[in-house]
Amino acid sequence: MPHIILNTPVDPARSCGIANVGIKGINPKDLCDVLLKKYLIYTVPIDGANVHGCRISPNVYTSTADLDVLVKALTELG
Protein backbone atom coordinates (compact mmCIF):
# COMPACT_ATOMS: atom_id res chain seq x y z
CA MET A 1 0.00 0.00 0.00
CA PRO A 2 1.69 3.21 -1.14
CA HIS A 3 0.35 5.30 1.77
CA ILE A 4 1.91 3.02 4.41
CA ILE A 5 5.36 3.81 5.81
CA LEU A 6 7.04 0.71 7.22
CA ASN A 7 9.80 1.75 9.62
CA THR A 8 10.67 -1.81 10.66
CA PRO A 9 13.69 -3.21 8.82
CA VAL A 10 12.87 -6.05 6.43
CA ASP A 11 16.21 -7.75 7.10
CA PRO A 12 15.38 -10.85 9.22
CA ALA A 13 18.44 -10.17 11.38
CA ARG A 14 17.03 -6.75 12.32
CA SER A 15 13.31 -7.45 12.68
CA CYS A 16 11.22 -9.16 15.34
CA GLY A 17 7.69 -9.24 16.77
CA ILE A 18 7.48 -5.47 17.06
CA ALA A 19 6.69 -3.33 14.04
CA ASN A 20 6.49 0.41 13.48
CA VAL A 21 4.16 1.71 10.81
CA GLY A 22 2.97 5.14 9.78
CA ILE A 23 0.64 6.64 7.24
CA LYS A 24 1.74 9.44 4.96
CA GLY A 25 0.21 12.74 6.04
CA ILE A 26 -0.82 11.62 9.55
CA ASN A 27 1.42 12.32 12.52
CA PRO A 28 2.04 9.37 14.87
CA LYS A 29 0.02 10.71 17.83
CA ASP A 30 -3.02 11.40 15.67
CA LEU A 31 -2.72 7.95 14.08
CA CYS A 32 -2.55 6.30 17.51
CA ASP A 33 -5.61 8.27 18.65
CA VAL A 34 -7.65 7.18 15.61
CA LEU A 35 -6.55 3.55 15.93
CA LEU A 36 -7.70 3.49 19.54
CA LYS A 37 -10.93 5.45 19.22
CA LYS A 38 -12.22 4.02 15.96
CA TYR A 39 -10.71 0.53 15.85
CA LEU A 40 -9.94 -0.24 19.54
CA ILE A 41 -6.27 -0.86 18.71
CA TYR A 42 -3.80 0.32 21.33
CA THR A 43 -0.48 1.52 19.93
CA VAL A 44 2.31 3.82 21.04
CA PRO A 45 3.38 6.81 18.95
CA ILE A 46 7.07 7.04 18.13
CA ASP A 47 8.09 10.41 16.77
CA GLY A 48 11.82 10.91 17.00
CA ALA A 49 15.24 9.52 16.09
CA ASN A 50 14.14 9.57 12.43
CA VAL A 51 11.26 7.15 13.15
CA HIS A 52 7.71 8.44 12.75
CA GLY A 53 4.92 5.94 13.24
CA CYS A 54 3.10 3.73 15.70
CA ARG A 55 4.65 0.79 17.50
CA ILE A 56 2.62 -2.35 16.84
CA SER A 57 3.29 -5.13 19.37
CA PRO A 58 1.11 -8.19 18.85
CA ASN A 59 1.56 -11.06 21.29
CA VAL A 60 0.68 -14.74 21.43
CA TYR A 61 -2.91 -13.87 22.36
CA THR A 62 -3.43 -11.66 19.30
CA SER A 63 -5.77 -13.46 16.93
CA THR A 64 -5.67 -13.35 13.16
CA ALA A 65 -9.04 -11.55 13.38
CA ASP A 66 -7.32 -8.84 15.47
CA LEU A 67 -4.61 -8.51 12.84
CA ASP A 68 -7.29 -8.26 10.15
CA VAL A 69 -8.73 -5.25 12.00
CA LEU A 70 -5.31 -3.59 11.94
CA VAL A 71 -4.92 -4.21 8.21
CA LYS A 72 -8.45 -2.87 7.61
CA ALA A 73 -7.67 0.25 9.66
CA LEU A 74 -4.41 0.96 7.84
CA THR A 75 -6.13 0.41 4.50
CA GLU A 76 -9.04 2.72 5.32
CA LEU A 77 -6.89 5.47 6.81
CA GLY A 78 -4.79 5.77 3.68
Tab-separated table of C-alpha atoms in Angstrom:
chain	number	residue	atom	x	y	z
A	1	MET	CA	0.000	0.000	0.000
A	2	PRO	CA	1.692	3.214	-1.139
A	3	HIS	CA	0.354	5.303	1.770
A	4	ILE	CA	1.911	3.024	4.414
A	5	ILE	CA	5.356	3.809	5.811
A	6	LEU	CA	7.043	0.710	7.220
A	7	ASN	CA	9.799	1.752	9.616
A	8	THR	CA	10.666	-1.813	10.656
A	9	PRO	CA	13.694	-3.210	8.823
A	10	VAL	CA	12.866	-6.052	6.432
A	11	ASP	CA	16.212	-7.748	7.098
A	12	PRO	CA	15.383	-10.846	9.221
A	13	ALA	CA	18.442	-10.171	11.385
A	14	ARG	CA	17.030	-6.749	12.319
A	15	SER	CA	13.308	-7.449	12.680
A	16	CYS	CA	11.218	-9.164	15.338
A	17	GLY	CA	7.690	-9.243	16.771
A	18	ILE	CA	7.483	-5.466	17.057
A	19	ALA	CA	6.685	-3.325	14.043
A	20	ASN	CA	6.489	0.411	13.477
A	21	VAL	CA	4.156	1.711	10.808
A	22	GLY	CA	2.973	5.136	9.780
A	23	ILE	CA	0.643	6.641	7.244
A	24	LYS	CA	1.739	9.439	4.957
A	25	GLY	CA	0.209	12.738	6.042
A	26	ILE	CA	-0.824	11.615	9.550
A	27	ASN	CA	1.416	12.322	12.521
A	28	PRO	CA	2.035	9.366	14.869
A	29	LYS	CA	0.024	10.705	17.826
A	30	ASP	CA	-3.018	11.400	15.666
A	31	LEU	CA	-2.716	7.949	14.079
A	32	CYS	CA	-2.555	6.300	17.511
A	33	ASP	CA	-5.608	8.273	18.647
A	34	VAL	CA	-7.649	7.180	15.611
A	35	LEU	CA	-6.547	3.552	15.925
A	36	LEU	CA	-7.696	3.494	19.545
A	37	LYS	CA	-10.934	5.451	19.224
A	38	LYS	CA	-12.217	4.023	15.956
A	39	TYR	CA	-10.707	0.525	15.855
A	40	LEU	CA	-9.940	-0.240	19.545
A	41	ILE	CA	-6.271	-0.856	18.706
A	42	TYR	CA	-3.798	0.325	21.332
A	43	THR	CA	-0.478	1.516	19.929
A	44	VAL	CA	2.306	3.823	21.040
A	45	PRO	CA	3.375	6.815	18.948
A	46	ILE	CA	7.073	7.037	18.128
A	47	ASP	CA	8.090	10.411	16.769
A	48	GLY	CA	11.818	10.907	17.000
A	49	ALA	CA	15.243	9.518	16.088
A	50	ASN	CA	14.136	9.574	12.433
A	51	VAL	CA	11.259	7.150	13.150
A	52	HIS	CA	7.712	8.443	12.746
A	53	GLY	CA	4.922	5.943	13.243
A	54	CYS	CA	3.099	3.725	15.700
A	55	ARG	CA	4.652	0.788	17.504
A	56	ILE	CA	2.619	-2.346	16.842
A	57	SER	CA	3.286	-5.127	19.369
A	58	PRO	CA	1.106	-8.192	18.853
A	59	ASN	CA	1.558	-11.060	21.286
A	60	VAL	CA	0.683	-14.739	21.432
A	61	TYR	CA	-2.914	-13.867	22.362
A	62	THR	CA	-3.431	-11.660	19.298
A	63	SER	CA	-5.773	-13.456	16.927
A	64	THR	CA	-5.672	-13.351	13.158
A	65	ALA	CA	-9.036	-11.547	13.376
A	66	ASP	CA	-7.318	-8.840	15.473
A	67	LEU	CA	-4.615	-8.512	12.837
A	68	ASP	CA	-7.295	-8.263	10.152
A	69	VAL	CA	-8.734	-5.250	12.000
A	70	LEU	CA	-5.313	-3.588	11.945
A	71	VAL	CA	-4.918	-4.209	8.213
A	72	LYS	CA	-8.447	-2.872	7.611
A	73	ALA	CA	-7.668	0.245	9.664
A	74	LEU	CA	-4.409	0.961	7.844
A	75	THR	CA	-6.126	0.414	4.497
A	76	GLU	CA	-9.042	2.717	5.319
A	77	LEU	CA	-6.890	5.473	6.809
A	78	GLY	CA	-4.789	5.769	3.681
